[in-house]
Coordinates of C-alpha atoms and ligand atoms in Angstrom, one line a residue:
M1 CA 20.2 -24.1 -0.1
K2 CA 17.5 -22.2 1.7
I3 CA 16.9 -18.5 0.9
K4 CA 14.9 -16.2 3.3
T5 CA 13.7 -12.8 2.2
S6 CA 11.2 -10.3 3.6
A7 CA 9.2 -7.4 2.2
P8 CA 7.2 -4.6 3.9
G9 CA 3.5 -3.8 4.0
K10 CA 2.4 -0.3 3.0
L11 CA 0.2 2.6 3.9
M12 CA -1.3 4.8 1.2
L13 CA -0.6 8.4 2.3
F14 CA -2.3 10.5 -0.4
G15 CA -3.9 9.9 -3.8
E16 CA -5.9 6.6 -3.4
H17 CA -8.4 5.9 -6.2
A18 CA -7.2 8.8 -8.3
V19 CA -4.0 6.8 -8.9
I20 CA -6.0 4.2 -10.8
Y21 CA -6.8 6.9 -13.3
G22 CA -3.3 8.0 -14.1
R23 CA -2.9 10.5 -11.3
P24 CA 0.1 10.3 -8.8
C25 CA -0.1 9.0 -5.3
L26 CA 2.3 8.9 -2.2
V27 CA 2.8 5.6 -0.4
T28 CA 5.0 4.6 2.5
A29 CA 6.4 1.2 3.4
V30 CA 5.7 0.0 7.0
S31 CA 7.7 -1.9 9.6
S32 CA 5.4 -4.9 9.5
R33 CA 6.9 -7.4 7.1
I34 CA 6.2 -10.8 5.4
Y35 CA 9.0 -13.4 5.3
V36 CA 9.4 -16.0 2.7
E37 CA 11.7 -19.1 2.8
A38 CA 12.3 -20.8 -0.5
E39 CA 14.1 -24.1 -1.1
K40 CA 14.6 -26.4 -4.1
S41 CA 12.8 -29.7 -3.4
S42 CA 12.8 -33.2 -5.0
K43 CA 9.2 -33.7 -3.8
G44 CA 7.4 -31.4 -6.2
F45 CA 5.9 -28.1 -5.3
S46 CA 4.6 -27.2 -1.8
I47 CA 3.4 -23.9 -0.2
D48 CA 3.0 -23.4 3.5
A49 CA 1.4 -20.0 3.9
P50 CA -0.8 -20.1 7.0
Q51 CA -1.3 -16.3 7.4
V52 CA -1.5 -15.4 3.7
K53 CA -5.1 -14.3 2.8
D54 CA -4.9 -15.5 -0.8
V55 CA -2.4 -18.1 -1.6
R56 CA -3.0 -17.5 -5.4
F57 CA -0.5 -14.7 -5.2
V58 CA 2.3 -17.1 -4.2
E59 CA 1.2 -19.7 -6.8
E60 CA 1.0 -17.2 -9.6
T61 CA 4.4 -15.7 -8.7
V62 CA 6.0 -19.1 -8.9
K63 CA 4.2 -19.9 -12.2
I64 CA 5.3 -16.7 -13.8
F65 CA 8.8 -16.9 -12.6
K66 CA 9.2 -20.6 -13.7
E67 CA 7.8 -19.7 -17.2
K68 CA 10.0 -16.7 -17.6
Y69 CA 13.2 -18.5 -16.6
K70 CA 12.3 -21.9 -17.9
I71 CA 12.7 -23.6 -14.5
D72 CA 11.3 -27.0 -13.8
N73 CA 12.4 -28.2 -10.4
G74 CA 10.3 -28.8 -7.3
L75 CA 10.1 -26.0 -4.8
S76 CA 9.1 -25.6 -1.2
I77 CA 7.9 -22.2 0.0
K78 CA 7.1 -21.2 3.5
T79 CA 5.8 -17.8 4.6
Q80 CA 5.4 -16.0 7.9
S81 CA 3.9 -12.6 8.7
D82 CA 4.4 -9.8 11.2
F83 CA 0.8 -8.7 10.6
S84 CA -2.7 -9.8 10.1
S85 CA -4.0 -9.6 6.5
Q86 CA -7.1 -7.9 7.8
Y87 CA -5.5 -4.5 8.4
G88 CA -5.1 -3.8 4.6
F89 CA -1.4 -3.4 4.9
G90 CA -0.8 -5.1 1.6
S91 CA 0.1 -8.6 2.7
S92 CA -0.6 -10.0 -0.9
S93 CA 1.8 -7.6 -2.5
A94 CA 4.4 -8.1 0.2
V95 CA 4.3 -11.9 -0.1
T96 CA 4.4 -11.6 -3.9
V97 CA 7.5 -9.4 -3.9
A98 CA 9.3 -11.4 -1.1
T99 CA 8.7 -14.6 -3.2
I100 CA 10.0 -13.0 -6.4
Y101 CA 13.2 -11.9 -4.6
A102 CA 13.6 -15.3 -2.9
L103 CA 13.3 -17.1 -6.3
S104 CA 15.7 -14.8 -8.0
Q105 CA 18.3 -15.5 -5.3
L106 CA 17.6 -19.2 -5.3
Y107 CA 18.0 -19.5 -9.1
K108 CA 20.8 -16.8 -9.3
K109 CA 18.8 -14.4 -11.5
K110 CA 19.9 -10.8 -11.1
L111 CA 16.8 -8.7 -11.1
T112 CA 16.7 -4.9 -10.9
K113 CA 14.1 -3.3 -8.6
K114 CA 12.1 -2.3 -11.7
E115 CA 12.2 -5.9 -12.9
I116 CA 10.9 -7.1 -9.5
F117 CA 8.2 -4.5 -9.7
D118 CA 7.2 -5.4 -13.2
L119 CA 6.9 -9.2 -12.4
G120 CA 5.0 -8.4 -9.2
Y121 CA 2.6 -6.1 -11.0
K122 CA 1.9 -8.8 -13.5
V123 CA 1.0 -11.2 -10.7
T124 CA -1.4 -8.6 -9.2
L125 CA -3.1 -8.1 -12.5
N126 CA -3.3 -11.8 -13.2
V127 CA -4.8 -12.6 -9.8
Q128 CA -6.9 -9.5 -9.1
G129 CA -7.4 -8.0 -12.5
I130 CA -7.2 -4.5 -11.2
G131 CA -4.9 -2.2 -9.2
S132 CA -2.3 0.6 -9.7
G133 CA 0.6 -1.5 -8.3
F134 CA 1.4 1.1 -5.6
D135 CA 1.6 -1.7 -3.0
I136 CA 4.0 -3.7 -5.1
A137 CA 6.2 -0.6 -5.5
A138 CA 6.2 -0.1 -1.7
A139 CA 7.1 -3.7 -1.0
T140 CA 9.9 -3.6 -3.6
Y141 CA 11.5 -0.2 -3.1
G142 CA 10.5 0.6 0.5
K143 CA 10.7 4.1 1.9
T144 CA 8.1 6.7 0.8
L145 CA 7.4 6.9 -2.9
Y146 CA 5.8 9.2 -5.4
F147 CA 4.1 6.7 -7.7
I148 CA 2.2 6.7 -11.0
A149 CA 0.1 3.6 -12.0
G150 CA 1.9 0.7 -13.6
G151 CA 5.2 2.0 -12.4
K152 CA 5.3 4.7 -15.0
I153 CA 7.0 6.8 -12.3
I154 CA 8.4 5.3 -9.1
K155 CA 10.4 8.0 -7.2
P156 CA 11.7 7.5 -3.7
L157 CA 11.5 10.7 -1.7
K158 CA 14.3 11.8 0.6
L159 CA 12.3 11.9 3.8
K160 CA 12.4 10.9 7.4
A161 CA 9.5 8.8 8.8
L162 CA 6.2 10.6 9.2
P163 CA 4.8 11.2 12.7
L164 CA 1.8 9.0 12.1
V165 CA -0.8 7.3 14.3
V166 CA -2.6 4.4 12.6
G167 CA -6.1 3.3 13.5
Y168 CA -7.9 0.2 12.3
S169 CA -11.6 0.7 11.9
G170 CA -12.4 -3.0 12.7
I171 CA -13.9 -3.6 9.3
K172 CA -12.1 -5.3 6.5
A173 CA -12.2 -3.3 3.3
D174 CA -12.9 -5.0 -0.1
T175 CA -10.5 -3.1 -2.3
P176 CA -11.4 -4.6 -5.7
N177 CA -15.1 -4.0 -5.0
M178 CA -14.5 -0.3 -4.0
V179 CA -12.4 0.3 -7.1
Q180 CA -15.2 -1.3 -9.3
K181 CA -17.8 0.9 -7.6
I182 CA -16.0 4.0 -8.7
K183 CA -15.3 2.6 -12.2
A184 CA -19.0 1.9 -12.7
K185 CA -19.8 5.5 -12.0
M186 CA -17.3 6.5 -14.7
T187 CA -18.3 4.3 -17.6
N188 CA -20.1 7.2 -19.3
K189 CA -17.5 9.9 -19.4
K190 CA -20.1 12.6 -20.0
S191 CA -22.4 11.7 -17.2
K192 CA -22.7 14.0 -14.2
S193 CA -21.2 11.5 -11.8
S194 CA -18.2 10.9 -14.0
I195 CA -17.5 14.6 -14.4
K196 CA -17.8 15.1 -10.7
I197 CA -15.3 12.3 -10.0
Q198 CA -12.9 13.6 -12.6
K199 CA -13.0 16.9 -10.8
I200 CA -12.3 15.2 -7.5
F201 CA -9.4 13.4 -8.9
E202 CA -7.9 16.6 -10.4
E203 CA -8.1 18.1 -6.9
I204 CA -6.5 15.1 -5.4
E205 CA -3.7 15.3 -7.9
N206 CA -3.1 18.9 -6.9
I207 CA -2.9 17.9 -3.2
V208 CA -0.3 15.1 -4.0
E209 CA 1.9 17.5 -6.0
T210 CA 1.7 20.2 -3.2
V211 CA 2.2 17.8 -0.3
K212 CA 5.2 16.1 -1.9
E213 CA 7.1 19.4 -1.4
E214 CA 5.7 20.0 2.1
L215 CA 6.8 16.6 3.2
I216 CA 10.3 17.2 2.1
N217 CA 10.3 20.4 4.2
N218 CA 8.8 18.6 7.2
N219 CA 6.0 21.2 7.2
W220 CA 3.6 19.0 9.3
P221 CA 0.9 21.6 10.0
R222 CA 0.6 22.2 6.2
V223 CA 0.8 18.4 5.5
G224 CA -2.0 17.9 8.0
K225 CA -4.2 20.5 6.3
L226 CA -3.7 18.7 3.0
M227 CA -4.6 15.4 4.6
N228 CA -7.9 16.9 5.8
Q229 CA -8.6 18.2 2.3
N230 CA -7.8 14.8 0.8
Q231 CA -10.2 13.1 3.3
K232 CA -12.9 15.6 2.4
L233 CA -12.6 14.6 -1.3
L234 CA -12.6 10.9 -0.4
R235 CA -15.9 11.5 1.5
Q236 CA -17.3 13.2 -1.6
L237 CA -16.2 10.3 -3.6
G238 CA -18.3 8.1 -1.3
V239 CA -15.6 5.8 0.0
S240 CA -15.3 6.8 3.6
T241 CA -17.4 5.3 6.3
E242 CA -19.0 6.7 9.4
K243 CA -16.5 5.0 11.6
L244 CA -13.5 6.2 9.6
D245 CA -14.9 9.8 9.6
K246 CA -15.4 9.5 13.4
M247 CA -11.9 8.3 13.9
C248 CA -10.5 11.2 11.8
Q249 CA -12.6 13.8 13.5
I250 CA -11.8 12.7 17.1
S251 CA -8.1 12.7 16.1
L252 CA -8.3 16.3 15.0
K253 CA -10.2 17.2 18.3
A254 CA -7.4 15.5 20.2
G255 CA -4.8 17.7 18.5
A256 CA -3.7 15.9 15.3
W257 CA -2.5 18.2 12.5
G258 CA -4.6 16.1 10.0
A259 CA -6.3 12.8 9.5
K260 CA -7.6 10.7 6.6
L261 CA -8.5 7.2 5.6
S262 CA -5.7 5.2 4.0
G263 CA -6.4 2.9 1.0
A264 CA -9.6 2.0 -0.8
G265 CA -12.0 3.0 2.1
G266 CA -15.1 1.2 3.1
G267 CA -13.0 0.0 6.1
D268 CA -9.4 -0.8 7.0
C269 CA -7.3 2.0 8.4
M270 CA -7.1 5.7 8.9
I271 CA -3.9 7.7 9.6
A272 CA -3.4 10.8 11.7
L273 CA -0.5 13.1 11.6
V274 CA 0.4 13.9 15.2
S275 CA 3.1 15.8 17.2
Y276 CA 5.0 13.8 19.8
E277 CA 3.2 15.7 22.5
K278 CA -0.3 14.9 21.2
K279 CA 0.4 11.3 20.3
E280 CA -1.0 9.6 23.4
A281 CA -4.1 11.8 23.4
V282 CA -4.9 10.9 19.8
K283 CA -4.4 7.2 20.4
E284 CA -6.7 7.3 23.4
A285 CA -9.3 9.2 21.3
I286 CA -9.2 6.7 18.5
V287 CA -9.7 3.8 21.0
R288 CA -12.6 5.8 22.6
V289 CA -14.6 5.7 19.3
G290 CA -14.0 2.0 18.9
G291 CA -10.8 2.0 16.7
E292 CA -7.7 -0.1 17.3
V293 CA -4.4 1.6 17.3
I294 CA -1.7 -0.3 15.3
E295 CA 1.9 0.3 16.2
V296 CA 3.9 0.5 13.0
D297 CA 6.8 2.6 11.8
N298 CA 6.8 4.0 8.2
N299 CA 9.4 4.9 5.6
T300 CA 11.1 1.5 6.1
E301 CA 13.3 -0.7 4.0
G302 CA 12.0 -2.5 0.9
V303 CA 12.5 -6.2 0.0
K304 CA 15.7 -7.7 1.3
I305 CA 17.5 -10.9 2.3
E306 CA 17.0 -11.9 5.9
Ligands
LIG401 O1 -7.1 -0.8 0.0 P1 -5.6 -0.6 -0.3 O2 -4.8 -0.2 0.9 O3 -5.1 -1.8 -1.0 O4 -5.5 0.7 -1.3 C1 -6.2 0.7 -2.5 C2 -5.8 2.0 -3.2 C3 -6.5 2.1 -4.5 O5 -6.0 3.3 -5.1 C4 -8.0 2.3 -4.3 C5 -6.3 1.0 -5.5 C6 -4.9 0.9 -6.1 O6 -4.6 -0.2 -6.6 O7 -4.3 1.9 -6.3

């Protein structure tokens, strides 16, 4: 028997970095997915994952699953991806979640979404040692989520897709390194830098709580303003780059309601909130400053059987 599953990538909407320190964030699942095929095998264990950046996520998932359910057969796993791992769409978390779901179906273990999340988060921590798990939540639940680190709260919001344009900066971000850089500035809680960062995180939390309501009301001009405020705070935090700033600024000039980087910063993508009428102008503007426009939908389905 062969089982095929898929899980979506993600885009952080609001609250990156602050989420590591117990504050909430908003994340949306995207239409780019990773597919996993799993089959029992008499020939031991094999993984064929050509587009997966770090195959340890698949290996660790299988190890944890086998230990948990005391399984000892051989296994063959093949993965395939709609998107390049360089965009920072969360290919590692998508492949982790799709693998957990494929194994649960193959070995007839009924897992709730929260159980899938918990296993996936364990894999993230074992492989990467750091992270809030927001990407694992997006891959599992799909849609747009209000999320608190470790899955303390995972709340799907009743929303339609957001009118977003996504621009890739051309530089691959190193998320663990960016997270460590902030952590290093916060080791001494009473230091000036730590107090400043705490203040920034407090403001980011306020934005997340406010924007959650505005999103439900489809109040795009207000959501855009809050996006710009979040971007300003990320700049103060020191995680934006000249290129990301430029891509955000040019998007606003071309008529976007708001724009910000998405994720750890230091590279990867920015997102702009744009009306249908201004969409083409914003895309052209992003390309003009050297960005690459990525066509993806958001608010998409979580992990599923193919
Ligand atoms: O770089 P990304 O898209 O994986 O986003 C990282 C977001 C952080 O808040 C910086 C880290 C995390 O695990 O929440």
